Amino acid sequence: MQKETNLELVRQHVSVANGLPNEHYIDQSVFDEERNSVLFNQWAGLDVCSEVPEIGDSKPINFMGLPLFIIRDNKNIVRVFQNTCRHRGMILVEKTKKIQGAIRCPYHSWCYSTEGKLISTPHVGGPGQNTDENIDRTKLSLVEIRSHVWRDVIWVNIDGTAEPFEEVMASTIDRWKELDQKLYHGGEDGKFSLKVKGNWKLAVENYCESYHLPWVHPGLNSYSRLEDHYHIVKYGSHSGQGSLVYRQLTDDKGQKFPDFKNLSKKWSTGAEYIALYPNVLLGAHRDHAYAIILLPLSYSETIENIHIYYSQPNTSSSLKKKNKDQWKEIFEEDIFVVEGMQAGRLGVKFDGGRFSPKMDEPTHCFHDWVASKVNDFRNNNHQITNVTE
Amino acid sequence: MSLNNKILKAHHNKNLSLLVELYQEAADKVSTRQEQNFFRVQAYVYALEVGHHLTPILHKKLVKDGVEE
Ligand code: FES
Ligand SMILES: [Fe+2]
């Protein structure tokens, strides 16, 4: 049965609010409700375009139980489709692969173009006959999922009801306008994945705030002290933190990554880390950027896919590796907190917790957003369904 | 090796370009129009999958015979 959690306290001012109730982390029905109310009806991050670098590259992705695949079509456009054949519902793309010509269903070989059009239906009218008067191919294209690309991230609006991406994300896009430059993925030295035993929201919450730095990342804190951080809070949109003391990585020969072009002065020692709701965590610096896409596996398990980007192709591979290792260490330091907070929410008398009015506004900003979206969903009497076209 | 065995082997090895050729060969060997089209469709489907250069020609033939659109 659907549990209806009380979200009134969450939406109070940060100084008096409680966090989201336990059920938002440990209850299947609330997880399902959030799937429809804060993920499928918003612009959620799915993957990055660099995962399908060449025409024809395709990759299956399971997004909260929904089988999807991404593909770079013949016209070089990255598209997202439901990974289900229009004939008998077979999975079409079972593993990452290059589509040379058409996507052939492994069951009865119906063939789709990389743009999703049904282009052949072998023997559908009997042996040797590929047509049938009742099979109208134009009505049997693959189901395409609404998508948008920004900063190499493929964002999807599964239920098709969200306002256009540029409108929804306007304030973040505007904030980082000068960073809107071509990004070069670091390749194998620029990606890694972590699996955490925690609800996806805990990864967002932990990412938003700098309060934990002195204890969880003591190494980081030696040059990036708490007082050198500022909050980024935009209620209804995003939150995070900025640093005033970013130091560029150097290798043994004193080499650094090349900078992005024409950045304002604040970026010479500045860095910003923004959680773009619901599930993408972004980082930006003068010389590199990254995106973390959170894929919820269940209410208590999440995959974090991390992708690092540079201002130019072919930057030093040893430096890229060093950078990747450094970030990996930091993100791994956060795992025990996410898992610990997950375990802590089995404490039935936990009331969602309190926020430090001074330190936790970015976290509250996220809770407030989740609560408002869940409330909207309930008020509009939406039903929890799987996917709607 | 018989054509049949060659086809089985090509399936086993997932050699799709070879399947395009072998199924065409099979189409040339049978007598009725239906059998011909059956094998030609097989060739056509694998040609589509691999983006074979003969795809347009196969397509044209099938359309001409009224079995493809
Ligand atoms: S299920 Fe895909 S062709 Fe039959
Ligand atoms: Fe952290």
PDB file of N, CA, C and O in Angstrom, chain A residues 177-211:
ATOM      1  N   LYS A 177      27.278  30.044 -17.388  1.00  0.00           N
ATOM      2  CA  LYS A 177      27.299  30.395 -18.808  1.00  0.00           C
ATOM      3  C   LYS A 177      28.717  30.435 -19.365  1.00  0.00           C
ATOM      4  O   LYS A 177      29.007  29.929 -20.438  1.00  0.00           O
ATOM      5  N   GLU A 178      29.631  31.053 -18.609  1.00  0.00           N
ATOM      6  CA  GLU A 178      30.998  31.187 -19.145  1.00  0.00           C
ATOM      7  C   GLU A 178      31.710  29.833 -19.233  1.00  0.00           C
ATOM      8  O   GLU A 178      32.722  29.702 -19.914  1.00  0.00           O
ATOM      9  N   LEU A 179      31.160  28.848 -18.565  1.00  0.00           N
ATOM     10  CA  LEU A 179      31.768  27.505 -18.629  1.00  0.00           C
ATOM     11  C   LEU A 179      31.187  26.673 -19.774  1.00  0.00           C
ATOM     12  O   LEU A 179      31.574  25.530 -19.977  1.00  0.00           O
ATOM     13  N   ASP A 180      30.233  27.261 -20.467  1.00  0.00           N
ATOM     14  CA  ASP A 180      29.577  26.519 -21.546  1.00  0.00           C
ATOM     15  C   ASP A 180      30.517  26.392 -22.740  1.00  0.00           C
ATOM     16  O   ASP A 180      30.379  27.079 -23.742  1.00  0.00           O
ATOM     17  N   GLN A 181      31.487  25.539 -22.607  1.00  0.00           N
ATOM     18  CA  GLN A 181      32.507  25.364 -23.645  1.00  0.00           C
ATOM     19  C   GLN A 181      32.617  23.884 -23.963  1.00  0.00           C
ATOM     20  O   GLN A 181      32.126  23.051 -23.224  1.00  0.00           O
ATOM     21  N   LYS A 182      33.276  23.607 -25.074  1.00  0.00           N
ATOM     22  CA  LYS A 182      33.400  22.204 -25.452  1.00  0.00           C
ATOM     23  C   LYS A 182      34.156  21.436 -24.369  1.00  0.00           C
ATOM     24  O   LYS A 182      35.193  21.879 -23.885  1.00  0.00           O
ATOM     25  N   LEU A 183      33.599  20.284 -24.018  1.00  0.00           N
ATOM     26  CA  LEU A 183      34.207  19.451 -22.986  1.00  0.00           C
ATOM     27  C   LEU A 183      34.790  18.205 -23.628  1.00  0.00           C
ATOM     28  O   LEU A 183      34.147  17.584 -24.455  1.00  0.00           O
ATOM     29  N   TYR A 184      36.004  17.862 -23.232  1.00  0.00           N
ATOM     30  CA  TYR A 184      36.635  16.659 -23.772  1.00  0.00           C
ATOM     31  C   TYR A 184      36.724  15.611 -22.663  1.00  0.00           C
ATOM     32  O   TYR A 184      37.399  15.821 -21.652  1.00  0.00           O
ATOM     33  N   HIS A 185      36.035  14.525 -22.886  1.00  0.00           N
ATOM     34  CA  HIS A 185      36.016  13.456 -21.887  1.00  0.00           C
ATOM     35  C   HIS A 185      37.409  12.870 -21.711  1.00  0.00           C
ATOM     36  O   HIS A 185      38.158  12.711 -22.677  1.00  0.00           O
ATOM     37  N   GLY A 186      37.772  12.568 -20.467  1.00  0.00           N
ATOM     38  CA  GLY A 186      39.107  12.041 -20.176  1.00  0.00           C
ATOM     39  C   GLY A 186      39.331  10.592 -20.596  1.00  0.00           C
ATOM     40  O   GLY A 186      40.383  10.023 -20.298  1.00  0.00           O
ATOM     41  N   GLY A 187      38.363   9.976 -21.284  1.00  0.00           N
ATOM     42  CA  GLY A 187      38.527   8.599 -21.743  1.00  0.00           C
ATOM     43  C   GLY A 187      38.579   7.632 -20.568  1.00  0.00           C
ATOM     44  O   GLY A 187      37.948   7.871 -19.528  1.00  0.00           O
ATOM     45  N   GLU A 188      39.332   6.570 -20.722  1.00  0.00           N
ATOM     46  CA  GLU A 188      39.400   5.573 -19.639  1.00  0.00           C
ATOM     47  C   GLU A 188      39.967   6.180 -18.358  1.00  0.00           C
ATOM     48  O   GLU A 188      39.644   5.761 -17.257  1.00  0.00           O
ATOM     49  N   ASP A 189      40.848   7.184 -18.513  1.00  0.00           N
ATOM     50  CA  ASP A 189      41.390   7.875 -17.339  1.00  0.00           C
ATOM     51  C   ASP A 189      40.424   8.917 -16.808  1.00  0.00           C
ATOM     52  O   ASP A 189      40.764   9.673 -15.899  1.00  0.00           O
ATOM     53  N   GLY A 190      39.258   8.979 -17.398  1.00  0.00           N
ATOM     54  CA  GLY A 190      38.313  10.017 -17.002  1.00  0.00           C
ATOM     55  C   GLY A 190      36.990   9.463 -16.543  1.00  0.00           C
ATOM     56  O   GLY A 190      35.992  10.179 -16.531  1.00  0.00           O
ATOM     57  N   LYS A 191      36.959   8.192 -16.192  1.00  0.00           N
ATOM     58  CA  LYS A 191      35.679   7.685 -15.685  1.00  0.00           C
ATOM     59  C   LYS A 191      35.859   6.535 -14.702  1.00  0.00           C
ATOM     60  O   LYS A 191      36.826   5.776 -14.779  1.00  0.00           O
ATOM     61  N   PHE A 192      34.939   6.469 -13.779  1.00  0.00           N
ATOM     62  CA  PHE A 192      34.877   5.335 -12.865  1.00  0.00           C
ATOM     63  C   PHE A 192      33.483   5.291 -12.249  1.00  0.00           C
ATOM     64  O   PHE A 192      32.716   6.234 -12.365  1.00  0.00           O
ATOM     65  N   SER A 193      33.178   4.147 -11.647  1.00  0.00           N
ATOM     66  CA  SER A 193      31.855   3.966 -11.038  1.00  0.00           C
ATOM     67  C   SER A 193      32.023   3.506  -9.602  1.00  0.00           C
ATOM     68  O   SER A 193      32.966   2.790  -9.281  1.00  0.00           O
ATOM     69  N   LEU A 194      31.097   3.914  -8.782  1.00  0.00           N
ATOM     70  CA  LEU A 194      31.077   3.440  -7.397  1.00  0.00           C
ATOM     71  C   LEU A 194      29.680   2.923  -7.107  1.00  0.00           C
ATOM     72  O   LEU A 194      28.694   3.483  -7.587  1.00  0.00           O
ATOM     73  N   LYS A 195      29.611   1.862  -6.337  1.00  0.00           N
ATOM     74  CA  LYS A 195      28.311   1.346  -5.935  1.00  0.00           C
ATOM     75  C   LYS A 195      28.168   1.564  -4.428  1.00  0.00           C
ATOM     76  O   LYS A 195      29.066   1.184  -3.675  1.00  0.00           O
ATOM     77  N   VAL A 196      27.112   2.213  -4.032  1.00  0.00           N
ATOM     78  CA  VAL A 196      26.940   2.481  -2.603  1.00  0.00           C
ATOM     79  C   VAL A 196      25.641   1.879  -2.096  1.00  0.00           C
ATOM     80  O   VAL A 196      24.621   1.889  -2.792  1.00  0.00           O
ATOM     81  N   LYS A 197      25.697   1.389  -0.870  1.00  0.00           N
ATOM     82  CA  LYS A 197      24.499   0.830  -0.251  1.00  0.00           C
ATOM     83  C   LYS A 197      23.752   1.942   0.463  1.00  0.00           C
ATOM     84  O   LYS A 197      23.750   2.027   1.702  1.00  0.00           O
ATOM     85  N   GLY A 198      23.178   2.808  -0.337  1.00  0.00           N
ATOM     86  CA  GLY A 198      22.452   3.934   0.240  1.00  0.00           C
ATOM     87  C   GLY A 198      21.469   4.470  -0.778  1.00  0.00           C
ATOM     88  O   GLY A 198      21.654   4.306  -1.987  1.00  0.00           O
ATOM     89  N   ASN A 199      20.441   5.105  -0.274  1.00  0.00           N
ATOM     90  CA  ASN A 199      19.455   5.743  -1.139  1.00  0.00           C
ATOM     91  C   ASN A 199      20.117   6.853  -1.958  1.00  0.00           C
ATOM     92  O   ASN A 199      20.989   7.569  -1.451  1.00  0.00           O
ATOM     93  N   TRP A 200      19.676   7.005  -3.191  1.00  0.00           N
ATOM     94  CA  TRP A 200      20.295   7.999  -4.096  1.00  0.00           C
ATOM     95  C   TRP A 200      20.295   9.403  -3.513  1.00  0.00           C
ATOM     96  O   TRP A 200      21.234  10.171  -3.729  1.00  0.00           O
ATOM     97  N   LYS A 201      19.261   9.749  -2.730  1.00  0.00           N
ATOM     98  CA  LYS A 201      19.170  11.116  -2.207  1.00  0.00           C
ATOM     99  C   LYS A 201      20.277  11.421  -1.199  1.00  0.00           C
ATOM    100  O   LYS A 201      20.714  12.556  -1.068  1.00  0.00           O
ATOM    101  N   LEU A 202      20.733  10.368  -0.511  1.00  0.00           N
ATOM    102  CA  LEU A 202      21.801  10.598   0.473  1.00  0.00           C
ATOM    103  C   LEU A 202      23.093  11.028  -0.220  1.00  0.00           C
ATOM    104  O   LEU A 202      23.869  11.819   0.316  1.00  0.00           O
ATOM    105  N   ALA A 203      23.300  10.515  -1.436  1.00  0.00           N
ATOM    106  CA  ALA A 203      24.488  10.931  -2.195  1.00  0.00           C
ATOM    107  C   ALA A 203      24.364  12.402  -2.588  1.00  0.00           C
ATOM    108  O   ALA A 203      25.348  13.146  -2.556  1.00  0.00           O
ATOM    109  N   VAL A 204      23.148  12.817  -2.931  1.00  0.00           N
ATOM    110  CA  VAL A 204      22.929  14.232  -3.275  1.00  0.00           C
ATOM    111  C   VAL A 204      23.165  15.096  -2.039  1.00  0.00           C
ATOM    112  O   VAL A 204      23.890  16.092  -2.070  1.00  0.00           O
ATOM    113  N   GLU A 205      22.548  14.687  -0.928  1.00  0.00           N
ATOM    114  CA  GLU A 205      22.634  15.483   0.293  1.00  0.00           C
ATOM    115  C   GLU A 205      24.071  15.673   0.747  1.00  0.00           C
ATOM    116  O   GLU A 205      24.488  16.765   1.117  1.00  0.00           O
ATOM    117  N   ASN A 206      24.813  14.586   0.706  1.00  0.00           N
ATOM    118  CA  ASN A 206      26.193  14.660   1.153  1.00  0.00           C
ATOM    119  C   ASN A 206      27.033  15.527   0.222  1.00  0.00           C
ATOM    120  O   ASN A 206      27.954  16.217   0.637  1.00  0.00           O
ATOM    121  N   TYR A 207      26.665  15.512  -1.049  1.00  0.00           N
ATOM    122  CA  TYR A 207      27.423  16.292  -2.041  1.00  0.00           C
ATOM    123  C   TYR A 207      27.205  17.796  -1.881  1.00  0.00           C
ATOM    124  O   TYR A 207      28.101  18.594  -2.123  1.00  0.00           O
ATOM    125  N   CYS A 208      25.989  18.142  -1.471  1.00  0.00           N
ATOM    126  CA  CYS A 208      25.611  19.555  -1.373  1.00  0.00           C
ATOM    127  C   CYS A 208      26.406  20.341  -0.346  1.00  0.00           C
ATOM    128  O   CYS A 208      26.530  21.550  -0.463  1.00  0.00           O
ATOM    129  N   GLU A 209      26.832  19.700   0.691  1.00  0.00           N
ATOM    130  CA  GLU A 209      27.290  20.473   1.849  1.00  0.00           C
ATOM    131  C   GLU A 209      28.790  20.337   2.103  1.00  0.00           C
ATOM    132  O   GLU A 209      29.404  19.332   1.776  1.00  0.00           O
ATOM    133  N   SER A 210      29.353  21.390   2.689  1.00  0.00           N
ATOM    134  CA  SER A 210      30.779  21.387   3.000  1.00  0.00           C
ATOM    135  C   SER A 210      31.035  21.127   4.484  1.00  0.00           C
ATOM    136  O   SER A 210      32.178  21.002   4.910  1.00  0.00           O
ATOM    137  N   TYR A 211      29.958  21.059   5.238  1.00  0.00           N
ATOM    138  CA  TYR A 211      30.025  20.897   6.694  1.00  0.00           C
ATOM    139  C   TYR A 211      30.895  19.688   7.088  1.00  0.00           C
ATOM    140  O   TYR A 211      31.613  19.719   8.082  1.00  0.00           O
TER     141      TYR A 211
END
